[in-house]
Tab-separated table of C-alpha atoms and ligand atoms in Angstrom:
chain	number	residue	atom	x	y	z
Q	26	MET	CA	0.000	0.000	0.000
Q	27	SER	CA	1.239	3.464	-0.884
Q	28	GLU	CA	1.624	6.084	1.815
Q	29	TRP	CA	-0.625	8.452	-0.147
Q	30	VAL	CA	-4.399	8.322	-0.017
Q	31	ILE	CA	-4.716	11.246	-2.446
Q	32	GLU	CA	-2.231	12.160	-5.172
Q	33	VAL	CA	-2.964	15.005	-7.552
Q	34	GLU	CA	-0.532	15.739	-10.364
Q	35	SER	CA	-0.666	18.784	-12.657
Q	36	LEU	CA	-4.414	19.072	-12.382
Q	37	ASN	CA	-6.111	21.624	-14.616
Q	38	LYS	CA	-9.813	22.295	-14.475
Q	39	TYR	CA	-11.857	24.657	-16.646
Q	40	PHE	CA	-15.472	25.713	-16.589
Q	41	GLY	CA	-15.794	26.646	-20.246
Q	42	LYS	CA	-12.985	29.147	-20.791
Q	43	HIS	CA	-12.634	29.886	-17.107
Q	44	HIS	CA	-9.411	28.270	-15.849
Q	45	VAL	CA	-10.421	27.389	-12.301
Q	46	LEU	CA	-7.643	25.047	-11.127
Q	47	LYS	CA	-4.149	25.674	-12.430
Q	48	ASP	CA	-1.454	22.999	-12.365
Q	49	ILE	CA	-2.394	21.718	-8.950
Q	50	ASP	CA	0.054	19.292	-7.319
Q	51	PHE	CA	-1.304	18.042	-4.049
Q	52	ARG	CA	-0.842	14.933	-1.934
Q	53	VAL	CA	-2.302	13.662	1.273
Q	54	ARG	CA	-0.779	10.895	3.383
Q	55	PHE	CA	-2.807	8.315	5.249
Q	56	GLY	CA	-3.508	9.753	8.691
Q	57	GLU	CA	-2.755	13.322	7.688
Q	58	VAL	CA	-5.033	16.289	8.417
Q	59	VAL	CA	-4.811	18.963	5.727
Q	60	ALA	CA	-6.585	22.305	5.961
Q	61	ILE	CA	-7.289	24.191	2.743
Q	62	ILE	CA	-7.728	27.932	3.113
Q	63	GLY	CA	-8.319	30.702	0.614
Q	64	ALA	CA	-10.743	33.390	-0.448
Q	65	SER	CA	-14.216	32.670	-1.761
Q	66	GLY	CA	-14.077	31.722	-5.451
Q	67	SER	CA	-10.441	30.560	-5.335
Q	68	GLY	CA	-11.320	26.972	-6.317
Q	69	LYS	CA	-11.408	25.083	-2.996
Q	70	SER	CA	-14.772	23.371	-3.499
Q	71	THR	CA	-13.958	22.549	-7.096
Q	72	LEU	CA	-10.729	20.889	-5.982
Q	73	LEU	CA	-12.614	18.662	-3.518
Q	74	ARG	CA	-15.141	17.806	-6.233
Q	75	CYS	CA	-12.322	16.774	-8.586
Q	76	LEU	CA	-10.933	14.494	-5.863
Q	77	ASN	CA	-14.042	12.345	-5.733
Q	78	GLY	CA	-14.855	12.454	-9.419
Q	79	LEU	CA	-17.832	14.808	-9.152
Q	80	GLU	CA	-16.156	17.097	-11.707
Q	81	PRO	CA	-14.406	16.068	-14.921
Q	82	ILE	CA	-10.873	17.434	-15.299
Q	83	GLN	CA	-9.145	18.703	-18.429
Q	84	SER	CA	-5.613	17.516	-17.698
Q	85	GLY	CA	-3.542	15.886	-14.993
Q	86	ARG	CA	-4.197	12.933	-12.740
Q	87	VAL	CA	-6.056	12.266	-9.521
Q	88	LEU	CA	-5.206	9.060	-7.690
Q	89	VAL	CA	-7.313	7.881	-4.763
Q	90	ASP	CA	-5.496	5.128	-2.899
Q	91	GLY	CA	-3.562	4.445	-6.074
Q	92	VAL	CA	-6.542	4.408	-8.460
Q	93	ASP	CA	-6.538	6.975	-11.293
Q	94	ILE	CA	-10.173	7.997	-10.903
Q	95	HIS	CA	-10.563	9.978	-14.115
Q	96	GLN	CA	-9.622	7.049	-16.333
Q	97	ASN	CA	-12.257	5.307	-18.380
Q	98	GLY	CA	-13.740	2.244	-16.800
Q	99	VAL	CA	-13.146	3.279	-13.201
Q	100	ASP	CA	-16.091	2.524	-10.910
Q	101	LEU	CA	-16.648	6.014	-9.502
Q	102	ASN	CA	-19.342	4.805	-7.120
Q	103	LYS	CA	-16.806	2.555	-5.491
Q	104	VAL	CA	-14.262	5.371	-5.287
Q	105	ARG	CA	-16.848	7.646	-3.671
Q	106	GLN	CA	-17.642	5.003	-1.073
Q	107	SER	CA	-14.104	5.360	0.178
Q	108	ILE	CA	-14.427	9.148	0.536
Q	109	GLY	CA	-16.670	10.694	3.160
Q	110	MET	CA	-17.914	14.094	2.047
Q	111	ILE	CA	-19.342	16.683	4.411
Q	112	PHE	CA	-20.878	19.852	2.963
Q	113	GLN	CA	-22.137	23.096	4.448
Q	114	ASN	CA	-25.737	21.988	4.218
Q	115	PHE	CA	-25.764	18.432	5.623
Q	116	ASN	CA	-27.991	16.885	2.921
Q	117	LEU	CA	-29.769	14.624	5.406
Q	118	PHE	CA	-32.870	12.881	4.073
Q	119	PRO	CA	-35.709	14.915	5.631
Q	120	HIS	CA	-38.284	12.117	5.738
Q	121	MET	CA	-36.003	9.680	7.567
Q	122	THR	CA	-34.984	9.467	11.201
Q	123	VAL	CA	-31.396	9.971	12.239
Q	124	LEU	CA	-30.871	6.217	12.506
Q	125	GLN	CA	-32.446	5.594	9.091
Q	126	ASN	CA	-30.257	8.287	7.560
Q	127	ILE	CA	-27.161	6.543	8.855
Q	128	THR	CA	-28.125	2.947	8.038
Q	129	LEU	CA	-29.431	3.595	4.508
Q	130	ALA	CA	-26.159	3.412	2.563
Q	131	PRO	CA	-24.530	0.636	4.609
Q	132	VAL	CA	-27.626	-1.539	4.030
Q	133	LYS	CA	-28.339	-0.596	0.403
Q	134	VAL	CA	-24.837	-0.175	-0.926
Q	135	LYS	CA	-22.679	-2.340	1.312
Q	136	LYS	CA	-25.372	-4.992	1.917
Q	137	ILE	CA	-24.763	-4.957	5.650
Q	138	PRO	CA	-27.656	-6.612	7.554
Q	139	LEU	CA	-29.971	-3.997	9.101
Q	140	GLN	CA	-29.379	-5.083	12.704
Q	141	GLU	CA	-25.641	-4.822	12.275
Q	142	ALA	CA	-25.911	-1.504	10.437
Q	143	GLN	CA	-27.987	-0.140	13.313
Q	144	LYS	CA	-25.362	-1.249	15.784
Q	145	ILE	CA	-22.669	0.505	13.774
Q	146	ALA	CA	-24.874	3.596	13.463
Q	147	ARG	CA	-25.475	3.773	17.228
Q	148	ASN	CA	-21.784	3.450	17.814
Q	149	PHE	CA	-21.048	6.471	15.645
Q	150	LEU	CA	-23.975	8.412	17.084
Q	151	GLN	CA	-22.476	7.866	20.500
Q	152	LYS	CA	-19.163	9.091	19.175
Q	153	VAL	CA	-20.671	12.360	17.932
Q	154	GLY	CA	-22.689	12.723	21.145
Q	155	LEU	CA	-26.155	12.171	19.673
Q	156	LEU	CA	-27.218	8.664	20.649
Q	157	ASP	CA	-30.329	10.121	22.288
Q	158	LYS	CA	-31.391	11.578	18.914
Q	159	GLN	CA	-31.475	8.309	16.955
Q	160	ASP	CA	-35.256	8.470	16.440
Q	161	ALA	CA	-35.449	12.205	15.773
Q	162	TYR	CA	-36.073	13.688	12.332
Q	163	PRO	CA	-33.667	16.237	10.859
Q	164	TRP	CA	-36.132	19.115	11.382
Q	165	GLN	CA	-36.003	18.439	15.116
Q	166	LEU	CA	-32.249	19.038	15.242
Q	167	SER	CA	-30.086	22.148	15.358
Q	168	GLY	CA	-27.691	22.816	12.480
Q	169	GLY	CA	-24.754	21.599	14.520
Q	170	GLN	CA	-26.587	18.405	15.450
Q	171	LYS	CA	-27.477	17.803	11.801
Q	172	GLN	CA	-23.869	18.239	10.840
Q	173	ARG	CA	-22.768	15.748	13.492
Q	174	VAL	CA	-25.331	13.254	12.148
Q	175	ALA	CA	-23.913	13.830	8.665
Q	176	ILE	CA	-20.451	13.046	10.017
Q	177	ALA	CA	-21.721	9.869	11.723
Q	178	ARG	CA	-23.422	8.877	8.459
Q	179	SER	CA	-20.173	9.247	6.541
Q	180	LEU	CA	-18.174	7.371	9.152
Q	181	ALA	CA	-20.614	4.447	8.997
Q	182	MET	CA	-19.354	3.777	5.455
Q	183	ASN	CA	-15.834	3.319	6.811
Q	184	PRO	CA	-14.164	5.841	4.476
Q	185	LYS	CA	-10.431	6.026	3.831
Q	186	VAL	CA	-10.540	9.805	3.863
Q	187	MET	CA	-13.030	12.403	5.074
Q	188	MET	CA	-13.401	15.635	3.120
Q	189	PHE	CA	-15.134	18.629	4.678
Q	190	ASP	CA	-16.233	21.651	2.661
Q	191	GLU	CA	-16.763	24.529	5.089
Q	192	PRO	CA	-18.632	22.260	7.503
Q	193	THR	CA	-19.398	25.018	9.998
Q	194	SER	CA	-20.038	27.986	7.700
Q	195	ALA	CA	-23.828	27.621	7.743
Q	196	LEU	CA	-24.138	26.998	11.484
Q	197	ASP	CA	-25.279	29.201	14.325
Q	198	PRO	CA	-22.185	30.299	16.230
Q	199	GLU	CA	-23.203	28.421	19.370
Q	200	THR	CA	-23.278	25.048	17.578
Q	201	VAL	CA	-19.989	25.438	15.708
Q	202	LYS	CA	-17.892	24.353	18.672
Q	203	ASP	CA	-19.505	20.911	19.009
Q	204	VAL	CA	-18.883	20.137	15.346
Q	205	LEU	CA	-15.253	21.272	15.511
Q	206	GLU	CA	-14.805	19.207	18.659
Q	207	VAL	CA	-16.036	16.053	16.875
Q	208	MET	CA	-13.700	16.798	13.960
Q	209	LYS	CA	-10.797	17.321	16.316
Q	210	GLU	CA	-11.430	13.952	17.968
Q	211	LEU	CA	-11.542	12.267	14.573
Q	212	ALA	CA	-8.231	13.850	13.683
Q	213	GLN	CA	-6.678	12.705	16.939
Q	214	GLU	CA	-7.835	9.148	16.255
Q	215	GLY	CA	-5.872	9.143	13.027
Q	216	MET	CA	-8.595	9.753	10.437
Q	217	THR	CA	-7.260	11.155	7.181
Q	218	MET	CA	-8.980	14.503	6.677
Q	219	ILE	CA	-9.079	17.292	4.112
Q	220	VAL	CA	-10.855	20.305	5.543
Q	221	VAL	CA	-11.755	23.434	3.605
Q	222	THR	CA	-12.325	25.952	6.356
Q	223	HIS	CA	-12.473	29.552	7.442
Q	224	GLU	CA	-11.911	28.462	11.037
Q	225	MET	CA	-8.295	29.521	11.321
Q	226	GLY	CA	-8.184	28.482	14.987
Q	227	PHE	CA	-9.145	24.951	14.006
Q	228	ALA	CA	-6.591	24.873	11.185
Q	229	LYS	CA	-3.879	26.104	13.538
Q	230	GLU	CA	-4.678	23.637	16.259
Q	231	VAL	CA	-5.634	20.485	14.353
Q	232	ALA	CA	-4.057	20.486	10.881
Q	233	ASP	CA	-0.734	18.828	10.164
Q	234	ARG	CA	-0.463	20.923	7.026
Q	235	VAL	CA	-2.150	24.049	5.721
Q	236	VAL	CA	-2.573	24.754	2.003
Q	237	TYR	CA	-3.329	28.269	0.797
Q	238	ILE	CA	-5.097	28.523	-2.562
Q	239	ASP	CA	-5.588	31.726	-4.495
Q	240	ASP	CA	-7.104	32.092	-7.956
Q	241	GLY	CA	-6.892	28.360	-8.670
Q	242	LYS	CA	-3.265	27.952	-7.641
Q	243	ILE	CA	-1.579	26.558	-4.570
Q	244	ILE	CA	0.376	29.600	-3.443
Q	245	GLU	CA	1.942	28.181	-0.336
Q	246	GLU	CA	1.737	25.166	1.948
Q	247	GLY	CA	3.365	24.220	5.201
Q	248	THR	CA	2.820	23.475	8.852
Q	249	PRO	CA	0.369	25.734	10.696
Q	250	GLU	CA	3.370	27.458	12.302
Q	251	GLU	CA	4.917	28.187	8.918
Q	252	ILE	CA	1.716	29.412	7.313
Q	253	PHE	CA	0.239	31.401	10.189
Q	254	TYR	CA	3.355	32.781	11.867
Q	255	ASN	CA	5.885	32.893	9.100
Q	256	PRO	CA	4.229	32.972	5.666
Q	257	ARG	CA	6.769	33.367	2.885
Q	258	ASN	CA	4.418	34.557	0.205
Q	259	GLU	CA	3.103	38.092	-0.069
Q	260	ARG	CA	-0.363	36.889	-1.038
Q	261	THR	CA	-0.585	34.475	1.882
Q	262	ARG	CA	0.314	37.337	4.210
Q	263	ALA	CA	-2.272	39.628	2.672
Q	264	PHE	CA	-4.975	36.958	2.943
Q	265	LEU	CA	-4.174	36.125	6.550
Q	266	SER	CA	-4.105	39.753	7.580
Q	267	LYS	CA	-7.716	39.961	6.417
Q	268	VAL	CA	-9.039	36.826	8.091
Q	269	ILE	CA	-7.203	36.625	11.428
D	315	ADP	P1	-14.406	28.294	-3.498
D	315	ADP	O1	-14.947	26.982	-3.015
D	315	ADP	O2	-12.963	28.489	-3.179
D	315	ADP	O3	-15.243	29.453	-3.039
D	315	ADP	P2	-15.261	27.330	-6.093
D	315	ADP	O4	-14.474	26.099	-6.308
D	315	ADP	O5	-16.668	27.173	-5.658
D	315	ADP	O6	-14.475	28.294	-5.089
D	315	ADP	O7	-15.282	28.183	-7.416
D	315	ADP	C1	-14.118	28.488	-8.130
D	315	ADP	C2	-14.484	29.262	-9.393
D	315	ADP	O8	-15.200	28.399	-10.262
D	315	ADP	C3	-15.389	30.436	-9.143
D	315	ADP	O9	-15.039	31.472	-10.033
D	315	ADP	C4	-16.766	29.900	-9.460
D	315	ADP	O10	-17.618	30.931	-9.875
D	315	ADP	C5	-16.468	28.924	-10.584
D	315	ADP	N1	-17.407	27.797	-10.603
D	315	ADP	C6	-17.635	26.921	-9.605
D	315	ADP	N2	-18.526	25.972	-9.959
D	315	ADP	C7	-18.883	26.265	-11.232
D	315	ADP	C8	-19.783	25.669	-12.185
D	315	ADP	N3	-20.464	24.549	-11.894
D	315	ADP	N4	-19.884	26.247	-13.406
D	315	ADP	C9	-19.162	27.349	-13.718
D	315	ADP	N5	-18.321	27.957	-12.876
D	315	ADP	C10	-18.166	27.430	-11.657
D	316	MG	MG1	-16.487	26.599	-1.700
């Protein structure tokens, strides 16, 4: 097994004539926590979407655990099963209980028996602190609780890597902390994570590596100390002076 769960080489992505990702080289090791920071519109979400095959790419390669996912004949559904994806807006199924939300894919896709899937689901609900909400519907939960259910739902598929796209941006301030706390625990347990975030405190404290993207290019990457306290690039400095 290679040490890399994600390897991106010379990735270029266009929307029509708009060159959105420019010669991106990016790798993530198993067990690594990488924070991606950058202004709105710089290409962060598009990069994540290229990593799980939600967007076609125009040149370069994306390997997920060694598999070149943009090659013909690759089973993208299988690739996506190995990548947990957490968005701003949870995407829970509104007509299903918390437990049903979490057991759906393990039962349907992985053919895990319902009883066992429920056991797994309760385990992860406990982990995110919401075991008492297993029979609740999404509308009965706060934003932060919904996001923690979404995390439990992803974990129940046993992903190789978890990708988060601004997981706390749509939350009320008072529920942000609980979600970040769950993410921090995951990181400490060795989960491989790619986190697009505006939470600089989280990036500083939890990330092994911080990547700064501007206008579709990786401008600078390094440890949180390097990026936050000693950025080498002018643009990184300018960005950080605005957000910190
Ligand atoms: P970020 O997540 O950093 O805010 P995005 O990856 O969402 O940035 O967007 C990068 C650029 O690509 C932006 O200029 C955005 O308008 C453009 N873009 C994103 N998605 C699409 C799309 N589906 N079609 C056309 N342009 C898009
Ligand atoms: Mg985005």
